[in-house]
Amino acid sequence: MRRSVLAGLGAVVAMAASALVAPAASAGQELPLPGFGDIVVDDAHERVFVSGGGAGNGIVVTDFSGRVRRTIPNQLGADGLVLSADGTRLYAALSAGDAISVIDTATLTETARYATGAGTCPTHLARTSDLVWFGYGCVDGTWSGKIGKLDPAAAQPVSGDQQKDVRYQRAPLVSSGGGANGPLVAGQLSLSQSLVQVYSVDGGGLTVGATGDVVGAGLYDVDVTTDGTTLYSAAGGRDRAEAFASADLARRGAYAARPRPVAAALSPDDRHLAVGALTTDPNDVLVYEVGGTTPVDTVALDSGETVQPRGLAWSADKEHLFVVTRYQNDPEPHLEVERHPAGR
């Protein structure tokens, strides 16, 4: 799974126990961040980490009720986040610091920082077993995006140019189910025809697998099942989230999301899919059973609130679905915590 959960600073909203009944959501409160980068949940400590993206220099830590407990400073342009396999370390891509930082999840202190090279701008993170992969590239539009690898146990931990002969216009989004052999899925964001590239992981290196533009225009999000067999995409040019086989990108289902889906998040057991769209429709977030035909739950945000790209995630027990939103043109993210009956 790409990330565990977006925790909400804001009001906790009880989701309706019966299918197709939208809970009444109240507006989430602002996080002290200049924007939104990524979110990950530490279930063991019941903490949530939220980064502020390339324009921010901190990571906000909340508890599971959404209350801010701490801000971790000096995280320069903190963007992509991922937990280690054992959950003891949080890795943060410092897109304005040309580095990846490591934070102890028990003490909330930085314990290491790995330089990725001048002018690299590491932006997105994914993990396969103990290896951390990062999509990097500072300049949009020059086809300079690449994939790097961080192996904390290696004598030379950081290595770049892992993408083989594949070209990316900007830092690619990377996603994985976490397994040692991958797959690692790299997606090119926000193009008129977005590419997804599937890699297997063999001996610490990447092997090119299926590739194609099946996700359509304006890719925003990709999530991968824990067994790595299926990937789910949210692309602004479609009116649905879509599923594809990782082996050959054969279609494996579609989930209506209204125009401009921007977020797709699988529950940790891969049984439910939450989809969010950049729309003013009352039902901003739809929750499907995988393989189902109609939503089993919906989330209605307040007027003016919209789901942010890659702004959905779950707690491990599925009790909470977390939604990152923005109110109109305010750049500061809002966080909401939704109760999901699938976890009860």
Coordinates of C-alpha atoms in Angstrom, one line a residue:
M1 CA 0.0 0.0 0.0
R2 CA 1.2 3.4 -0.7
R3 CA 0.7 5.0 2.7
S4 CA -1.3 4.2 5.7
V5 CA -3.5 7.1 6.6
L6 CA -4.3 10.8 6.5
A7 CA -5.4 11.8 9.9
G8 CA -7.7 14.6 10.5
L9 CA -7.2 17.6 12.5
G10 CA -10.7 18.6 12.3
A11 CA -14.0 17.3 13.3
V12 CA -14.5 13.5 13.6
V13 CA -17.4 12.6 11.5
A14 CA -19.4 9.4 12.1
M15 CA -20.0 7.6 8.8
A16 CA -23.4 6.1 8.3
A17 CA -23.7 2.4 9.1
S18 CA -26.0 1.7 6.2
A19 CA -24.8 1.7 2.6
L20 CA -25.3 4.8 0.4
V21 CA -26.1 7.1 3.3
A22 CA -23.7 10.0 3.4
P23 CA -22.6 11.2 6.9
A24 CA -22.9 14.9 7.7
A25 CA -19.4 16.2 7.6
S26 CA -18.2 19.3 9.3
A27 CA -15.3 21.4 7.9
G28 CA -11.9 20.2 8.9
Q29 CA -9.6 22.5 10.7
E30 CA -6.4 23.9 9.1
L31 CA -3.1 22.2 9.6
P32 CA -0.1 24.5 10.2
L33 CA 1.3 23.8 6.8
P34 CA 1.6 25.9 3.6
G35 CA 0.4 23.0 1.5
F36 CA -0.1 19.3 1.3
G37 CA 2.6 16.7 0.4
D38 CA 1.8 13.3 1.7
I39 CA 0.4 11.4 4.7
V40 CA 1.3 8.2 6.5
V41 CA -0.1 6.6 9.7
D42 CA 1.9 5.0 12.4
D43 CA -0.7 2.5 13.8
A44 CA 1.6 1.2 16.5
H45 CA 1.9 4.6 18.2
E46 CA -1.5 5.9 16.9
R47 CA 0.1 8.9 15.2
V48 CA -0.3 10.4 11.8
F49 CA 2.4 12.2 9.9
V50 CA 1.4 14.9 7.3
S51 CA 4.0 16.8 5.2
G52 CA 3.5 20.2 3.7
G53 CA 5.0 19.7 0.2
G54 CA 7.8 21.5 -1.6
A55 CA 6.9 24.9 0.0
G56 CA 7.1 23.8 3.6
N57 CA 9.8 22.8 6.0
G58 CA 8.0 20.7 8.5
I59 CA 6.0 17.5 9.2
V60 CA 2.9 17.7 11.4
V61 CA 2.3 14.9 13.9
T62 CA -1.3 14.3 15.1
D63 CA -2.9 11.7 17.2
F64 CA -5.8 9.5 15.9
S65 CA -8.4 12.0 17.0
G66 CA -6.7 14.6 14.7
R67 CA -5.2 16.8 17.4
V68 CA -1.8 18.2 16.5
R69 CA 0.9 16.9 18.9
R70 CA 4.1 18.2 17.4
T71 CA 5.6 19.7 14.3
I72 CA 9.0 18.2 13.3
P73 CA 11.1 21.2 12.0
N74 CA 13.9 21.5 9.5
Q75 CA 12.4 19.1 7.0
L76 CA 13.2 21.1 4.0
G77 CA 10.4 20.8 1.4
A78 CA 9.1 17.6 3.1
D79 CA 7.0 15.8 0.5
G80 CA 6.7 12.1 0.0
L81 CA 6.5 9.9 3.2
V82 CA 6.8 6.2 3.9
L83 CA 7.3 4.0 6.9
S84 CA 10.0 1.3 7.3
A85 CA 8.8 -2.3 7.2
D86 CA 8.9 -2.6 11.0
G87 CA 7.3 0.9 11.5
T88 CA 10.2 2.2 13.6
R89 CA 11.4 4.8 11.0
L90 CA 9.7 7.4 8.9
Y91 CA 11.4 8.4 5.7
A92 CA 10.7 11.9 4.3
A93 CA 11.6 13.1 0.8
L94 CA 13.1 16.6 1.2
S95 CA 12.4 18.1 -2.2
A96 CA 13.8 21.5 -1.1
G97 CA 16.7 19.8 0.7
D98 CA 18.1 17.3 -1.8
A99 CA 17.9 14.6 0.8
I100 CA 15.9 11.9 2.5
S101 CA 15.5 12.2 6.2
V102 CA 14.9 9.4 8.7
I103 CA 12.7 10.1 11.8
D104 CA 12.4 7.7 14.8
T105 CA 8.7 7.1 15.2
A106 CA 9.0 6.6 19.0
T107 CA 11.0 9.7 19.8
L108 CA 9.9 11.8 16.8
T109 CA 13.5 12.9 16.3
E110 CA 15.6 12.8 13.1
T111 CA 18.2 10.1 13.3
A112 CA 19.8 10.3 9.8
R113 CA 19.8 12.3 6.6
Y114 CA 20.9 10.9 3.2
A115 CA 21.9 13.3 0.6
T116 CA 20.5 12.5 -2.9
G117 CA 22.8 14.9 -4.8
A118 CA 22.6 18.6 -5.7
G119 CA 19.6 19.5 -7.8
T120 CA 17.8 16.2 -7.4
C121 CA 14.6 17.3 -5.6
P122 CA 13.4 13.9 -4.3
T123 CA 9.6 14.2 -4.2
H124 CA 7.8 10.8 -4.0
L125 CA 8.6 7.7 -1.9
A126 CA 7.7 4.0 -2.0
R127 CA 9.1 1.0 -0.2
T128 CA 9.8 -2.6 -1.2
S129 CA 10.8 -4.5 1.9
D130 CA 13.8 -2.5 3.3
L131 CA 14.5 -0.6 0.1
V132 CA 13.1 2.9 -0.3
W133 CA 12.6 4.2 -3.9
F134 CA 12.3 7.9 -4.7
G135 CA 11.0 9.7 -7.7
Y136 CA 13.1 12.8 -8.3
G137 CA 13.7 15.7 -10.7
C138 CA 13.6 19.4 -10.1
V139 CA 12.5 20.9 -13.4
D140 CA 9.1 20.2 -14.9
G141 CA 8.8 19.8 -18.7
T142 CA 12.4 18.8 -19.4
W143 CA 12.0 15.0 -19.2
S144 CA 14.5 14.9 -16.4
G145 CA 12.5 12.8 -13.9
K146 CA 14.2 9.7 -12.6
I147 CA 14.0 7.0 -9.9
G148 CA 16.5 6.6 -7.1
K149 CA 17.1 4.0 -4.4
L150 CA 17.9 4.3 -0.8
D151 CA 19.3 1.1 0.8
P152 CA 20.1 2.1 4.5
A153 CA 22.2 -1.1 5.0
A154 CA 24.5 -0.5 2.0
A155 CA 28.0 1.0 2.2
Q156 CA 26.8 3.6 -0.3
P157 CA 23.1 3.9 0.6
V158 CA 21.9 6.2 -2.2
S159 CA 22.0 5.5 -5.9
G160 CA 20.2 7.3 -8.8
D161 CA 19.2 6.5 -12.4
Q162 CA 17.4 3.3 -11.5
Q163 CA 14.6 3.9 -14.0
K164 CA 16.3 2.0 -16.9
D165 CA 15.5 3.6 -20.4
V166 CA 12.2 5.0 -19.3
R167 CA 11.9 8.7 -19.5
Y168 CA 9.7 10.8 -17.1
Q169 CA 8.9 14.5 -17.7
R170 CA 9.1 15.3 -14.0
A171 CA 9.6 13.4 -10.7
P172 CA 7.5 10.3 -11.1
L173 CA 5.0 9.1 -8.5
V174 CA 6.2 5.8 -7.2
S175 CA 4.0 3.2 -5.4
S176 CA 4.3 -0.3 -4.1
G177 CA 2.5 -2.9 -2.1
G178 CA 5.6 -3.3 0.0
G179 CA 6.7 -6.8 -1.0
A180 CA 10.4 -7.5 -1.5
N181 CA 10.0 -8.3 -5.2
G182 CA 7.7 -5.4 -5.9
P183 CA 6.2 -4.5 -8.2
L184 CA 7.2 -0.9 -8.1
V185 CA 4.8 1.2 -10.1
A186 CA 6.0 4.6 -11.5
G187 CA 3.4 7.0 -12.9
Q188 CA 3.9 10.3 -14.7
L189 CA 1.7 12.9 -13.2
S190 CA -0.4 15.5 -14.9
L191 CA 0.3 14.8 -18.5
S192 CA -2.3 14.9 -21.3
Q193 CA -1.6 11.2 -21.7
S194 CA -0.1 9.8 -18.5
L195 CA 2.3 6.8 -18.5
V196 CA 2.5 4.1 -15.9
Q197 CA 5.5 1.8 -15.8
V198 CA 5.6 -1.4 -13.8
Y199 CA 9.0 -2.7 -12.5
S200 CA 9.8 -5.9 -10.7
V201 CA 12.6 -5.7 -8.0
D202 CA 15.3 -8.3 -8.4
G203 CA 18.6 -8.3 -6.4
G204 CA 18.0 -4.7 -5.4
G205 CA 17.6 -3.5 -9.0
L206 CA 14.6 -2.7 -11.2
T207 CA 13.5 -4.8 -14.1
V208 CA 11.1 -3.2 -16.7
G209 CA 7.7 -4.8 -16.9
A210 CA 4.4 -3.7 -18.3
T211 CA 4.0 -0.1 -19.5
G212 CA 1.2 1.9 -21.1
D213 CA -0.9 5.0 -21.1
V214 CA -4.1 3.1 -20.0
V215 CA -4.7 5.4 -17.0
G216 CA -5.6 8.3 -19.3
A217 CA -4.9 12.0 -18.9
G218 CA -4.0 13.8 -15.8
L219 CA -2.9 11.0 -13.5
Y220 CA -3.1 12.0 -9.8
D221 CA -2.8 8.9 -7.7
V222 CA -1.8 5.2 -7.8
D223 CA -2.2 2.5 -5.2
V224 CA -1.1 -1.1 -5.3
T225 CA -2.5 -4.2 -3.5
T226 CA -0.4 -5.8 -0.8
D227 CA 0.3 -8.8 -3.1
G228 CA 1.3 -6.5 -5.9
T229 CA -1.1 -8.1 -8.5
T230 CA -3.3 -5.1 -9.1
L231 CA -2.9 -1.3 -9.3
Y232 CA -5.6 1.3 -8.9
S233 CA -5.4 4.7 -10.5
A234 CA -7.2 8.1 -10.2
A235 CA -6.8 10.3 -13.3
G236 CA -8.4 13.7 -13.8
G237 CA -9.3 12.9 -17.4
R238 CA -11.6 10.0 -16.3
D239 CA -14.8 9.9 -14.3
R240 CA -13.8 6.7 -12.4
A241 CA -11.0 5.1 -10.6
E242 CA -9.7 2.1 -12.5
A243 CA -8.0 -1.2 -11.7
F244 CA -5.3 -2.9 -13.8
A245 CA -3.3 -6.1 -13.6
S246 CA 0.3 -5.3 -12.7
A247 CA 1.5 -8.1 -15.0
D248 CA 0.1 -6.7 -18.3
L249 CA -2.1 -3.7 -17.4
A250 CA -5.3 -5.7 -18.3
R251 CA -8.3 -4.0 -16.9
R252 CA -9.6 -5.3 -13.6
G253 CA -12.6 -3.0 -12.8
A254 CA -13.8 0.5 -12.7
Y255 CA -15.4 2.6 -9.8
A256 CA -17.5 5.6 -10.7
A257 CA -16.1 8.8 -9.0
R258 CA -17.7 11.6 -11.0
P259 CA -15.4 14.0 -13.0
R260 CA -11.8 14.5 -12.0
P261 CA -10.9 11.7 -9.5
V262 CA -7.8 12.8 -7.7
A263 CA -7.3 10.2 -4.9
A264 CA -7.6 6.4 -4.7
A265 CA -6.7 4.5 -1.5
L266 CA -7.1 0.8 -0.8
S267 CA -7.9 -0.4 2.7
P268 CA -5.0 -2.4 4.3
D269 CA -6.8 -5.7 3.7
D270 CA -7.4 -4.7 0.0
R271 CA -11.2 -5.2 0.4
H272 CA -12.3 -1.6 0.1
L273 CA -11.4 1.3 -2.2
A274 CA -11.9 4.9 -1.3
V275 CA -12.1 7.3 -4.2
G276 CA -12.1 11.1 -4.0
A277 CA -12.9 13.6 -6.8
L278 CA -12.2 17.3 -7.3
T279 CA -15.8 18.2 -7.5
T280 CA -18.5 20.2 -5.7
D281 CA -20.8 17.2 -5.7
P282 CA -22.2 16.5 -2.2
N283 CA -20.7 13.0 -2.1
D284 CA -17.0 14.0 -2.4
V285 CA -15.7 10.6 -1.3
L286 CA -17.1 7.2 -2.3
V287 CA -16.2 3.9 -0.7
Y288 CA -16.6 0.7 -2.7
E289 CA -16.1 -3.0 -1.9
V290 CA -13.5 -4.2 -4.4
G291 CA -15.5 -5.8 -7.2
G292 CA -18.7 -4.1 -6.0
T293 CA -21.1 -2.1 -8.2
T294 CA -22.3 0.7 -5.9
P295 CA -20.7 2.5 -3.0
V296 CA -21.1 1.0 0.4
D297 CA -20.4 4.5 2.0
T298 CA -20.1 8.1 1.0
V299 CA -18.6 11.1 2.6
A300 CA -20.0 14.6 2.1
L301 CA -17.7 17.5 2.8
D302 CA -18.8 21.0 3.6
S303 CA -19.4 23.4 0.7
G304 CA -16.1 24.8 -0.6
E305 CA -14.1 21.8 0.7
T306 CA -12.4 19.6 -2.0
V307 CA -10.4 16.4 -1.6
Q308 CA -6.7 16.9 -2.3
P309 CA -4.6 14.8 -4.7
R310 CA -3.5 11.6 -2.9
G311 CA -5.4 12.9 0.1
L312 CA -7.1 9.7 1.2
A313 CA -5.8 6.9 3.5
W314 CA -7.0 4.4 6.1
S315 CA -6.0 3.2 9.5
A316 CA -4.9 -0.4 9.7
D317 CA -8.1 -1.6 11.5
K318 CA -10.3 0.3 8.9
E319 CA -12.0 2.2 11.7
H320 CA -10.9 5.5 10.3
L321 CA -10.8 6.9 6.8
F322 CA -8.8 10.1 6.7
V323 CA -9.4 12.9 4.2
V324 CA -7.2 15.8 3.3
T325 CA -9.1 18.8 1.9
R326 CA -8.6 22.4 0.9
Y327 CA -11.1 25.1 1.4
Q328 CA -11.6 27.1 -1.8
N329 CA -8.3 28.8 -2.7
D330 CA -6.8 28.5 0.8
P331 CA -3.4 26.7 0.4
E332 CA -3.4 25.3 4.0
P333 CA -4.7 21.8 4.1
H334 CA -7.7 20.7 6.2
L335 CA -7.9 17.3 7.8
E336 CA -10.9 15.3 8.6
V337 CA -11.4 11.9 10.3
E338 CA -14.3 9.8 9.1
R339 CA -15.6 6.7 10.8
H340 CA -16.0 3.8 8.4
P341 CA -18.3 0.9 9.4
A342 CA -16.2 -1.7 7.5
G343 CA -13.8 -1.5 10.5
R344 CA -16.4 -2.4 13.0

